[in-house]
Every structure is written in C-alpha cells, then in structure tokens.
Amino acid sequence: MMLEKKKILVAVTGSIAAYKAAYLVRLLVQCGAEVKVMLSPGALQFVTPLTFSTLSKNPVFSDFTENKDSGVWNHHVELALWADLMVVAPASANTLSKMAHGQSDNFLLATYMSARCPVMIAPAMDHDMFMHGGTRDNLRKLRDFGHHILAPGEGELASGLLGQGRMAEPQEIIDAIIAHFHPALPLKGQQVLVTAGPTYEKLDPVRFIGNYSSGKMGLALATALAQKGAHVHLVIGPNHLKIQHPQIEVHAVESANEMLGACLAVFDQCQLTVLSAAVADYRPAQQATEKIKKQGDHLVLELVKNPDIAATLGQRKKKHQKLVGFALETTNEKEHAADKLHRKNLDLIVLNSLRNEGAGFGTETNQISLIWPDNISQDFGLMSKQKVAEIIVDAAIDLLKTS
Ligand SMILES: Cc1cc2nc3c(=O)[nH]c(=O)nc-3n(C[C@H](O)[C@H](O)[C@H](O)COP(=O)(O)O)c2cc1C
C-alpha cells in the first residue's frame, strides 16, 4: 500500500469534473491513505457530501458551521495542519484565482491558507478559461508559491469544445501523489507494459481454442513493477483475477490479434515491456458465425499463424526501451530460450520450467532461469510467483540503468 498512513486532504471545487474526484478518493483509499474531503460552495452544485463521506469513510467539510443555530464550527486550521498533502481536484478558475490572491471567503479557501503541507492542484475548465490571461497569471503565481500544478489534458471538454482544460485523470493524480511521497522509487514516473494470461481464439460464437495460463505470474509482475513506482499497462487475456492496484491500468483483450493491438497502442510510451502472456501461435482460419454443428466422426480444423507479438515489439523497440520475454520449453530448454531471445531482439528472457511440480500454469509457485543476450544465465529454485516477479523486476531495472 503505497500511501499507507498518509493523510490527504482533497479539495473539490465547482467544475463538471467534480464527479472524477469521487474516483480519485476511492483510489486514494485503496492505496491505504487516510482521506478527508472539502467541497467548495461551487462543488455542492455538482456532487453531494454523501458520495464523498461514503468513499472516504470520514465526514465531509463544506462550511464553517454545520448547523447555523448550534454554534458548532469546523476547525479549518486543525484540518489544514492534519494534512500531509492537500490536493485541489478539480480546481476551478474561480478557486485558483482566490488561492492566488489570498482570498478566504469560504471554508475550503480558509483551510488552504492555513495549510503548511505541500499543495497539488489539478485545474479543470473550458479551454478559453484555461488560456485566459488571468488564469495563466494565477497559475504562475501558484507555481511560485511552490505548489505542484498537474497540467490539464487535451480533448473534448464538457462545453463541447476541443482543447486543453480536462482535469488530469485520477490515475495520473495518484501517480503524482505516489511519486511525491516516494521520490526514490526506481521506476517513478515511468510507464511499463506487461502482457499476461491466455489468449482465446474463437472457433464459433460459443467455442474457442485457449490455454491453461491463469495470468497470475503477469499480475505478480505488474504488482511488483507498480510497487517500484511504475504506471503499469496490463494487457491481459481472459482471467479470473481480482486486479485492483491503482497504478495498474487494465487493458482486457481476448485474441492474439487484440493483444497485439493493445500493446501497440501503448508500447512507444513504455520504457520497459514484459511479455508473460501465453499467446496462441495459431488461430482458426475461419470463425464460424453460427455454432458448428456436430457432423461425422472427424472434424478437421484449419489454423493460420497469429502475429508474433514479441518479434513485432522487438523490431519496433528503440534503444532506450527494454524488452523482457518468457520461454516455456520442454527440451534443450536453455538453448531454445537463448535462440528465442536473439531471434526476437529481447534484452532478457525468463525460462519457465515445467519439469518441477509446482512450477508453471495456474500454480502459486514458479521456477525460472534468467538468460541475457551474452548467454550468461542464472538459475533459481522453486519460489512464490511474487518472489519470482521481484527477481525479474530487479533484473529489468538493471537493464534500464544500462540504456
Ligand atoms: C455546468 C457548469 C459547469 C462548469 N464547469 C466549470 C469548470 O469546469 N471549471 C471552472 O472553472 N468553472 C466551471 N463552472 C463555473 C463554476 O462552477 C463557477 O465559477 C463557480 O463559482 C465556482 O465556484 P468554486 O470555485 O467556489 O467551486 C461551471 C459552471 C456550470 C454551471
């Protein structure tokens, strides 16, 4: 849990992106953080305190007093000093302006002005509001105050216009928060790609050719990489795994062709790729549109070759990118694995043993050897898939240091 015991104060303001803050709070809680939420008067037009109190498991603050007649008030200074980090997401143009000018006419702003902790700001607004000279000045000022501004993305905006102004995605905000608390993580700020699980190659609407891969090794790898600070793109075939890590972005696929497409969509932005999926070498030449009927005593299926994902990515990779593959061999294991490493332009290959009971598909343990391009290899004993993942990740991090 990357944010265990971290106290994070989330300030939500009046933007249509306020709904995304609910997901941000959920991700923070999943990371182990203790979260308290403040809503500005503007935010209350878009979202309700109940959503945030449920997700954060804490009361939500939106005003100085709970009940005007009771005289009971919320202590903005106490709340400000409680926080290890304050995150304003989404930050409206109005609130940005007030923060930049020391205005304090609501509970959220008074708390902000009392805070001594670092402040992260994720602006969200229409493109022209974002480009306005006033907003630019305000952001410059806030940056000068030492606050960390998470630049909004480009795309379609709630106004219907295209341009910059979309709030950074909750996942990006989480990555920035984790990077803030763990500046020494070796994969901080890096994107990595992991493939996992089996592929299913459709025969007809109800049948497929698949394999026994569970995806457990790939998920263990993705988790170990995320724990080192990486943002992981996990391209995974059909599986029964519970994948909840906030730094793991799941791209669910079925066939080898789909897996290649999902890999190519993110490969160029990834410094490291680990290919642990069990990809079908062949697929049916035809996919019947209707269920294939039972006929005579024999049925002959014609198969055609699938694309080779490892070789495709091996050809495409640039010097700064590292590619790790897996090999599952039953004869002349090391020789065949080393051959695969060279043919596919990999930087490291993990040889999976099927010889030992407890190693391979569906099990909780695995036994591997690592082989590098200069034919140096290292053998390991039977161990948990989690431990195996840590060994592979450490070796991959060493590879990145050499690029
Ligand atoms: C439908 C709708 C969407 C809005 N979206 C945004 C937005 O994305 N960003 C923004 O700065 N203001 C937006 N506004 C305007 C703000 O809600 C308004 O400036 C408000 O006073 C901000 O209050 P606050 O800063 O106290 O939350 C929107 C208003 C409406 C009605």
Short mmCIF file of C-alpha atoms and ligand atoms in Angstrom, two decimals:
data_model
loop_
_atom_site.label_atom_id
_atom_site.label_comp_id
_atom_site.label_asym_id
_atom_site.label_seq_id
_atom_site.Cartn_x
_atom_site.Cartn_y
_atom_site.Cartn_z
CA MET A 1 0.00 0.00 0.00
CA MET A 2 1.92 2.97 -1.37
CA LEU A 3 0.09 5.64 0.64
CA GLU A 4 -0.31 3.81 3.94
CA LYS A 5 -0.92 6.25 6.82
CA LYS A 6 -0.62 9.31 4.54
CA LYS A 7 -3.19 11.97 5.43
CA ILE A 8 -4.58 13.51 2.28
CA LEU A 9 -6.99 16.42 2.15
CA VAL A 10 -8.92 16.51 -1.13
CA ALA A 11 -10.47 19.86 -2.04
CA VAL A 12 -13.19 19.64 -4.69
CA THR A 13 -14.46 22.78 -6.45
CA GLY A 14 -17.20 23.74 -8.88
CA SER A 15 -16.37 22.04 -12.13
CA ILE A 16 -18.14 19.38 -14.10
CA ALA A 17 -15.03 17.26 -13.42
CA ALA A 18 -16.09 17.08 -9.73
CA TYR A 19 -17.51 13.61 -10.39
CA LYS A 20 -14.00 12.38 -11.19
CA ALA A 21 -12.88 13.43 -7.71
CA ALA A 22 -15.06 10.64 -6.31
CA TYR A 23 -12.93 8.10 -8.16
CA LEU A 24 -9.77 9.85 -7.02
CA VAL A 25 -10.89 9.48 -3.39
CA ARG A 26 -11.64 5.80 -3.97
CA LEU A 27 -8.17 5.21 -5.44
CA LEU A 28 -6.52 7.06 -2.55
CA VAL A 29 -8.34 4.89 -0.01
CA GLN A 30 -7.34 1.78 -1.98
CA CYS A 31 -3.71 2.93 -1.71
CA GLY A 32 -4.04 2.98 2.08
CA ALA A 33 -4.34 6.76 2.51
CA GLU A 34 -6.48 8.42 5.15
CA VAL A 35 -8.65 10.86 3.22
CA LYS A 36 -10.73 13.85 4.23
CA VAL A 37 -12.71 15.86 1.67
CA MET A 38 -13.74 19.52 1.46
CA LEU A 39 -16.34 20.75 -1.03
CA SER A 40 -16.50 24.38 -2.16
CA PRO A 41 -19.88 26.12 -2.49
CA GLY A 42 -19.49 25.62 -6.25
CA ALA A 43 -18.77 21.91 -5.85
CA LEU A 44 -22.04 21.40 -3.98
CA GLN A 45 -23.85 22.25 -7.23
CA PHE A 46 -22.26 19.21 -8.87
CA VAL A 47 -21.75 16.49 -6.23
CA THR A 48 -23.09 15.60 -2.78
CA PRO A 49 -21.19 15.26 0.53
CA LEU A 50 -22.73 11.82 0.97
CA THR A 51 -20.81 10.40 -2.00
CA PHE A 52 -17.52 11.61 -0.55
CA SER A 53 -18.19 10.72 3.08
CA THR A 54 -19.06 7.18 1.96
CA LEU A 55 -15.94 6.81 -0.17
CA SER A 56 -13.55 8.50 2.28
CA LYS A 57 -15.17 6.97 5.39
CA ASN A 58 -14.89 10.41 7.00
CA PRO A 59 -17.20 13.40 7.45
CA VAL A 60 -17.07 15.93 4.60
CA PHE A 61 -16.48 19.66 5.18
CA SER A 62 -18.23 22.33 3.15
CA ASP A 63 -18.86 25.21 5.55
CA PHE A 64 -17.54 26.74 8.77
CA THR A 65 -20.66 25.72 10.66
CA GLU A 66 -22.66 22.51 10.46
CA ASN A 67 -25.87 23.96 11.72
CA LYS A 68 -26.20 27.72 11.79
CA ASP A 69 -28.04 27.72 15.16
CA SER A 70 -25.80 25.29 17.03
CA GLY A 71 -22.67 27.45 17.18
CA VAL A 72 -20.64 24.30 16.41
CA TRP A 73 -17.98 25.07 13.85
CA ASN A 74 -15.47 23.17 11.76
CA HIS A 75 -11.90 24.00 12.65
CA HIS A 76 -10.20 24.93 9.37
CA VAL A 77 -6.75 25.37 10.95
CA GLU A 78 -6.89 21.98 12.66
CA LEU A 79 -7.92 20.31 9.40
CA ALA A 80 -5.16 22.12 7.48
CA LEU A 81 -2.49 21.03 9.96
CA TRP A 82 -3.80 17.45 9.93
CA ALA A 83 -2.94 17.01 6.23
CA ASP A 84 0.34 15.62 4.85
CA LEU A 85 -0.78 16.77 1.40
CA MET A 86 -3.63 18.87 0.03
CA VAL A 87 -4.93 18.08 -3.44
CA VAL A 88 -7.27 20.54 -5.16
CA ALA A 89 -9.03 18.47 -7.81
CA PRO A 90 -10.77 19.73 -9.78
CA ALA A 91 -9.57 23.31 -9.28
CA SER A 92 -12.00 25.83 -10.82
CA ALA A 93 -10.78 29.07 -12.38
CA ASN A 94 -12.59 30.91 -9.59
CA THR A 95 -10.89 28.99 -6.77
CA LEU A 96 -7.48 29.24 -8.49
CA SER A 97 -7.89 32.99 -8.61
CA LYS A 98 -8.85 33.20 -4.94
CA MET A 99 -5.95 30.93 -3.93
CA ALA A 100 -3.53 33.10 -5.89
CA HIS A 101 -4.83 36.29 -4.27
CA GLY A 102 -5.17 35.15 -0.69
CA GLN A 103 -8.94 35.35 -0.62
CA SER A 104 -10.61 33.35 2.06
CA ASP A 105 -14.36 33.68 1.73
CA ASN A 106 -15.24 30.01 2.20
CA PHE A 107 -14.16 27.05 4.34
CA LEU A 108 -12.07 25.43 1.60
CA LEU A 109 -10.05 28.60 0.99
CA ALA A 110 -9.54 29.35 4.70
CA THR A 111 -8.23 25.79 5.15
CA TYR A 112 -5.94 26.16 2.13
CA MET A 113 -4.48 29.39 3.52
CA SER A 114 -3.85 27.69 6.87
CA ALA A 115 -2.10 24.67 5.33
CA ARG A 116 1.61 24.12 5.82
CA CYS A 117 1.73 20.91 3.80
CA PRO A 118 2.54 20.66 0.07
CA VAL A 119 -0.35 21.51 -2.26
CA MET A 120 -1.15 19.82 -5.57
CA ILE A 121 -3.55 21.47 -8.00
CA ALA A 122 -5.41 19.84 -10.90
CA PRO A 123 -7.14 22.63 -12.86
CA ALA A 124 -10.25 21.81 -14.88
CA MET A 125 -12.12 24.23 -17.06
CA ASP A 126 -13.09 25.17 -20.56
CA HIS A 127 -10.20 25.76 -22.97
CA ASP A 128 -10.70 29.53 -23.21
CA MET A 129 -10.98 29.90 -19.44
CA PHE A 130 -7.71 27.98 -19.14
CA MET A 131 -5.98 30.13 -21.78
CA HIS A 132 -7.26 33.40 -20.29
CA GLY A 133 -4.51 35.76 -19.14
CA GLY A 134 -5.99 35.85 -15.64
CA THR A 135 -5.82 32.06 -15.27
CA ARG A 136 -2.28 31.95 -16.71
CA ASP A 137 -1.16 34.60 -14.19
CA ASN A 138 -2.85 32.81 -11.32
CA LEU A 139 -1.23 29.51 -12.21
CA ARG A 140 2.16 31.19 -12.47
CA LYS A 141 1.68 32.67 -9.01
CA LEU A 142 0.56 29.38 -7.53
CA ARG A 143 3.60 27.68 -9.06
CA ASP A 144 5.77 30.39 -7.49
CA PHE A 145 4.16 29.61 -4.13
CA GLY A 146 5.75 26.16 -4.57
CA HIS A 147 2.53 24.34 -5.44
CA HIS A 148 2.61 21.45 -7.86
CA ILE A 149 0.33 22.07 -10.86
CA LEU A 150 -0.89 18.97 -12.71
CA ALA A 151 -1.40 20.21 -16.25
CA PRO A 152 -4.84 19.53 -17.67
CA GLY A 153 -5.10 17.27 -20.68
CA GLU A 154 -6.36 17.98 -24.18
CA GLY A 155 -9.54 16.56 -25.59
CA GLU A 156 -13.27 17.03 -25.71
CA LEU A 157 -14.50 19.32 -22.97
CA ALA A 158 -17.88 19.42 -21.25
CA SER A 159 -18.62 22.61 -23.21
CA GLY A 160 -18.44 20.58 -26.41
CA LEU A 161 -15.27 22.41 -27.46
CA LEU A 162 -11.94 20.72 -28.06
CA GLY A 163 -8.75 21.87 -26.34
CA GLN A 164 -6.74 21.89 -23.14
CA GLY A 165 -8.71 22.03 -19.92
CA ARG A 166 -9.70 18.47 -18.98
CA MET A 167 -8.68 17.64 -15.44
CA ALA A 168 -5.72 15.25 -15.20
CA GLU A 169 -7.14 11.73 -14.90
CA PRO A 170 -7.50 10.42 -11.32
CA GLN A 171 -4.88 7.78 -12.14
CA GLU A 172 -2.35 10.46 -13.15
CA ILE A 173 -3.06 12.37 -9.95
CA ILE A 174 -2.46 9.18 -7.95
CA ASP A 175 0.84 8.60 -9.81
CA ALA A 176 1.93 12.15 -8.95
CA ILE A 177 0.96 11.72 -5.29
CA ILE A 178 2.85 8.44 -5.03
CA ALA A 179 5.87 9.99 -6.73
CA HIS A 180 5.68 12.86 -4.23
CA PHE A 181 5.79 10.53 -1.22
CA HIS A 182 8.31 8.09 -2.72
CA PRO A 183 10.82 10.20 -4.63
CA ALA A 184 13.44 7.44 -4.57
CA LEU A 185 11.39 4.73 -6.29
CA PRO A 186 13.42 3.45 -9.27
CA LEU A 187 10.51 3.37 -11.73
CA LYS A 188 8.87 6.58 -10.56
CA GLY A 189 7.19 8.37 -13.45
CA GLN A 190 7.90 5.54 -15.90
CA GLN A 191 5.31 3.65 -17.90
CA VAL A 192 5.69 -0.08 -18.39
CA LEU A 193 3.76 -2.66 -20.36
CA VAL A 194 3.04 -6.18 -19.12
CA THR A 195 1.15 -8.86 -21.03
CA ALA A 196 -0.45 -11.69 -19.11
CA GLY A 197 -2.88 -14.57 -19.22
CA PRO A 198 -4.01 -16.73 -22.12
CA THR A 199 -5.48 -15.76 -25.44
CA TYR A 200 -8.77 -17.21 -26.69
CA GLU A 201 -9.06 -17.80 -30.41
CA LYS A 202 -12.69 -18.02 -31.46
CA LEU A 203 -13.95 -21.06 -33.39
CA ASP A 204 -17.59 -20.08 -33.37
CA PRO A 205 -19.83 -17.96 -31.12
CA VAL A 206 -19.57 -20.44 -28.21
CA ARG A 207 -16.17 -22.15 -28.55
CA PHE A 208 -12.54 -21.13 -28.58
CA ILE A 209 -9.00 -22.50 -28.59
CA GLY A 210 -7.28 -21.39 -25.38
CA ASN A 211 -4.65 -22.49 -22.89
CA TYR A 212 -4.24 -23.00 -19.16
CA SER A 213 -2.46 -19.73 -18.35
CA SER A 214 -4.08 -18.09 -15.29
CA GLY A 215 -2.40 -14.66 -15.59
CA LYS A 216 -1.08 -14.97 -12.01
CA MET A 217 2.58 -14.57 -12.99
CA GLY A 218 1.75 -11.48 -15.08
CA LEU A 219 -0.27 -9.91 -12.29
CA ALA A 220 2.56 -10.60 -9.82
CA LEU A 221 4.93 -8.83 -12.25
CA ALA A 222 2.55 -5.90 -12.74
CA THR A 223 2.19 -5.53 -8.97
CA ALA A 224 5.96 -5.69 -8.36
CA LEU A 225 6.51 -3.04 -11.06
CA ALA A 226 3.78 -0.80 -9.62
CA GLN A 227 5.38 -1.11 -6.18
CA LYS A 228 8.59 0.26 -7.68
CA GLY A 229 6.64 3.34 -8.77
CA ALA A 230 5.75 2.47 -12.38
CA HIS A 231 2.44 3.11 -14.09
CA VAL A 232 1.65 -0.32 -15.48
CA HIS A 233 -0.36 -1.06 -18.61
CA LEU A 234 -1.50 -4.64 -18.05
CA VAL A 235 -2.72 -6.16 -21.31
CA ILE A 236 -4.38 -9.34 -20.16
CA GLY A 237 -6.36 -12.16 -21.73
CA PRO A 238 -9.47 -13.74 -20.16
CA ASN A 239 -8.88 -14.39 -16.46
CA HIS A 240 -10.48 -14.74 -13.02
CA LEU A 241 -8.10 -12.49 -11.14
CA LYS A 242 -9.00 -9.61 -8.87
CA ILE A 243 -6.93 -6.70 -10.16
CA GLN A 244 -7.30 -3.58 -8.02
CA HIS A 245 -3.94 -1.88 -7.81
CA PRO A 246 -4.44 1.83 -8.53
CA GLN A 247 -1.26 2.03 -10.63
CA ILE A 248 -2.25 -0.89 -12.82
CA GLU A 249 -4.31 0.10 -15.84
CA VAL A 250 -6.01 -2.99 -17.21
CA HIS A 251 -6.47 -3.46 -20.97
CA ALA A 252 -8.66 -6.55 -21.30
CA VAL A 253 -8.29 -8.49 -24.55
CA GLU A 254 -9.27 -11.88 -25.89
CA SER A 255 -7.34 -12.94 -29.00
CA ALA A 256 -3.68 -12.64 -30.00
CA ASN A 257 -4.60 -10.01 -32.60
CA GLU A 258 -6.38 -7.93 -29.96
CA MET A 259 -3.42 -8.33 -27.61
CA LEU A 260 -1.02 -7.06 -30.27
CA GLY A 261 -3.30 -4.07 -30.97
CA ALA A 262 -3.50 -3.15 -27.27
CA CYS A 263 0.31 -3.48 -26.93
CA LEU A 264 1.00 -1.31 -29.97
CA ALA A 265 -1.32 1.39 -28.61
CA VAL A 266 0.93 1.97 -25.58
CA PHE A 267 4.31 0.43 -26.48
CA ASP A 268 6.04 3.60 -27.70
CA GLN A 269 5.41 5.38 -24.39
CA CYS A 270 6.73 2.48 -22.28
CA GLN A 271 10.38 2.22 -21.25
CA LEU A 272 10.00 -1.42 -20.25
CA THR A 273 7.84 -4.25 -21.59
CA VAL A 274 7.48 -7.67 -20.00
CA LEU A 275 5.72 -10.27 -22.13
CA SER A 276 4.42 -13.02 -19.87
CA ALA A 277 1.18 -13.84 -21.72
CA ALA A 278 0.70 -17.30 -23.20
CA VAL A 279 -0.23 -16.25 -26.72
CA ALA A 280 -1.71 -18.78 -29.14
CA ASP A 281 0.64 -19.39 -32.08
CA TYR A 282 -2.29 -20.21 -34.36
CA ARG A 283 -5.95 -19.31 -34.70
CA PRO A 284 -8.78 -20.91 -36.66
CA ALA A 285 -8.63 -19.88 -40.33
CA GLN A 286 -12.35 -19.21 -40.14
CA GLN A 287 -14.56 -18.09 -37.31
CA ALA A 288 -17.99 -19.59 -37.88
CA THR A 289 -20.76 -17.07 -37.35
CA GLU A 290 -23.15 -19.85 -36.24
CA LYS A 291 -22.39 -22.67 -33.78
CA ILE A 292 -20.59 -25.50 -35.60
CA LYS A 293 -22.98 -28.46 -35.78
CA LYS A 294 -22.00 -32.00 -34.80
CA GLN A 295 -21.26 -33.90 -38.01
CA GLY A 296 -19.46 -37.21 -38.85
CA ASP A 297 -16.72 -38.85 -36.72
CA HIS A 298 -13.98 -36.37 -37.61
CA LEU A 299 -13.74 -32.62 -37.78
CA VAL A 300 -10.67 -31.06 -39.32
CA LEU A 301 -9.82 -27.52 -38.27
CA GLU A 302 -7.59 -25.34 -40.38
CA LEU A 303 -5.37 -22.97 -38.37
CA VAL A 304 -3.41 -19.94 -39.51
CA LYS A 305 -0.45 -18.28 -37.87
CA ASN A 306 -1.03 -15.50 -35.35
CA PRO A 307 1.15 -12.37 -35.30
CA ASP A 308 4.30 -12.76 -33.22
CA ILE A 309 3.91 -10.09 -30.52
CA ALA A 310 7.42 -10.44 -29.09
CA ALA A 311 9.08 -10.27 -32.53
CA THR A 312 6.91 -7.32 -33.60
CA LEU A 313 7.76 -5.31 -30.49
CA GLY A 314 11.41 -6.44 -30.68
CA GLN A 315 11.65 -4.93 -34.16
CA ARG A 316 9.90 -1.75 -33.12
CA LYS A 317 11.78 -1.03 -29.91
CA LYS A 318 14.13 1.95 -29.62
CA LYS A 319 17.44 1.98 -27.82
CA HIS A 320 16.01 3.34 -24.57
CA GLN A 321 13.33 0.61 -24.43
CA LYS A 322 13.91 -2.78 -22.84
CA LEU A 323 12.01 -5.93 -23.71
CA VAL A 324 11.72 -9.00 -21.48
CA GLY A 325 10.17 -12.22 -22.77
CA PHE A 326 9.23 -15.61 -21.38
CA ALA A 327 10.00 -19.04 -22.77
CA LEU A 328 8.37 -22.30 -21.87
CA GLU A 329 10.44 -25.14 -23.25
CA THR A 330 10.37 -28.89 -22.70
CA THR A 331 13.57 -29.96 -24.49
CA ASN A 332 17.03 -28.31 -24.70
CA GLU A 333 15.43 -25.61 -22.62
CA LYS A 334 18.24 -23.07 -22.32
CA GLU A 335 19.39 -23.43 -25.89
CA HIS A 336 15.89 -22.85 -27.25
CA ALA A 337 15.27 -19.94 -24.88
CA ALA A 338 18.55 -18.25 -25.87
CA ASP A 339 17.68 -18.73 -29.52
CA LYS A 340 14.29 -17.09 -28.97
CA LEU A 341 15.96 -14.18 -27.14
CA HIS A 342 18.20 -13.44 -30.14
CA ARG A 343 15.58 -14.02 -32.84
CA LYS A 344 13.11 -11.65 -31.20
CA ASN A 345 15.60 -8.97 -30.18
CA LEU A 346 14.83 -9.33 -26.44
CA ASP A 347 17.04 -7.92 -23.68
CA LEU A 348 16.29 -10.70 -21.21
CA ILE A 349 14.40 -13.97 -21.34
CA VAL A 350 12.80 -15.80 -18.45
CA LEU A 351 12.85 -19.55 -18.89
CA ASN A 352 9.89 -21.18 -17.15
CA SER A 353 10.41 -24.73 -16.07
CA LEU A 354 7.65 -27.28 -16.50
CA ARG A 355 9.86 -30.01 -15.07
CA ASN A 356 9.23 -29.27 -11.43
CA GLU A 357 5.92 -29.90 -9.80
CA GLY A 358 4.60 -26.57 -8.58
CA ALA A 359 6.01 -24.59 -11.49
CA GLY A 360 4.02 -23.31 -14.44
CA PHE A 361 0.37 -22.69 -15.28
CA GLY A 362 -2.18 -22.00 -12.56
CA THR A 363 0.17 -22.71 -9.63
CA GLU A 364 1.18 -20.25 -6.90
CA THR A 365 4.89 -21.03 -7.40
CA ASN A 366 7.35 -20.98 -10.25
CA GLN A 367 10.90 -21.95 -11.08
CA ILE A 368 12.89 -19.86 -13.53
CA SER A 369 16.24 -19.21 -15.12
CA LEU A 370 17.19 -15.80 -16.46
CA ILE A 371 19.17 -15.61 -19.71
CA TRP A 372 20.81 -12.44 -21.07
CA PRO A 373 21.92 -11.73 -24.69
CA ASP A 374 25.57 -12.51 -23.90
CA ASN A 375 24.37 -16.04 -22.96
CA ILE A 376 25.01 -15.52 -19.27
CA SER A 377 22.29 -17.25 -17.28
CA GLN A 378 21.23 -17.58 -13.68
CA ASP A 379 19.10 -20.41 -12.22
CA PHE A 380 16.70 -20.03 -9.31
CA GLY A 381 14.93 -22.58 -7.12
CA LEU A 382 11.18 -23.08 -6.71
CA MET A 383 9.64 -19.97 -5.13
CA SER A 384 6.40 -17.99 -4.97
CA LYS A 385 5.34 -16.15 -8.12
CA GLN A 386 5.58 -12.94 -6.12
CA LYS A 387 9.25 -13.61 -5.28
CA VAL A 388 9.93 -14.62 -8.90
CA ALA A 389 8.33 -11.35 -10.02
CA GLU A 390 10.58 -9.34 -7.70
CA ILE A 391 13.68 -11.07 -9.14
CA ILE A 392 12.58 -10.36 -12.72
CA VAL A 393 11.74 -6.74 -11.90
CA ASP A 394 15.11 -6.17 -10.24
CA ALA A 395 16.85 -7.61 -13.33
CA ALA A 396 14.71 -5.38 -15.59
CA ILE A 397 15.58 -2.30 -13.55
CA ASP A 398 19.27 -3.15 -14.00
CA LEU A 399 18.65 -3.31 -17.77
CA LEU A 400 17.09 0.16 -17.74
CA LYS A 401 20.17 1.54 -15.99
CA THR A 402 22.29 0.43 -18.95
CA SER A 403 20.23 2.24 -21.59
C1 LIG B 1 -22.42 23.23 -15.80
C2 LIG B 1 -21.29 24.05 -15.30
C3 LIG B 1 -20.01 23.62 -15.48
C4 LIG B 1 -18.93 24.36 -15.02
N1 LIG B 1 -17.67 23.89 -15.18
C5 LIG B 1 -16.63 24.61 -14.76
C6 LIG B 1 -15.30 24.12 -14.91
O1 LIG B 1 -15.08 23.01 -15.43
N2 LIG B 1 -14.29 24.88 -14.46
C7 LIG B 1 -14.48 26.09 -13.88
O2 LIG B 1 -13.51 26.75 -13.52
N3 LIG B 1 -15.71 26.58 -13.70
C8 LIG B 1 -16.81 25.87 -14.12
N4 LIG B 1 -18.08 26.36 -13.94
C9 LIG B 1 -18.26 27.64 -13.25
C10 LIG B 1 -18.05 27.49 -11.75
O3 LIG B 1 -18.89 26.48 -11.22
C11 LIG B 1 -18.26 28.82 -11.02
O4 LIG B 1 -17.24 29.71 -11.42
C12 LIG B 1 -18.28 28.68 -9.52
O5 LIG B 1 -18.48 29.94 -8.96
C13 LIG B 1 -17.00 28.07 -8.96
O6 LIG B 1 -17.11 28.01 -7.56
P1 LIG B 1 -15.95 27.45 -6.63
O7 LIG B 1 -14.67 27.89 -7.19
O8 LIG B 1 -16.24 28.02 -5.27
O9 LIG B 1 -16.11 25.98 -6.62
C14 LIG B 1 -19.17 25.61 -14.39
C15 LIG B 1 -20.47 26.03 -14.18
C16 LIG B 1 -21.53 25.28 -14.64
C17 LIG B 1 -22.92 25.75 -14.40
#
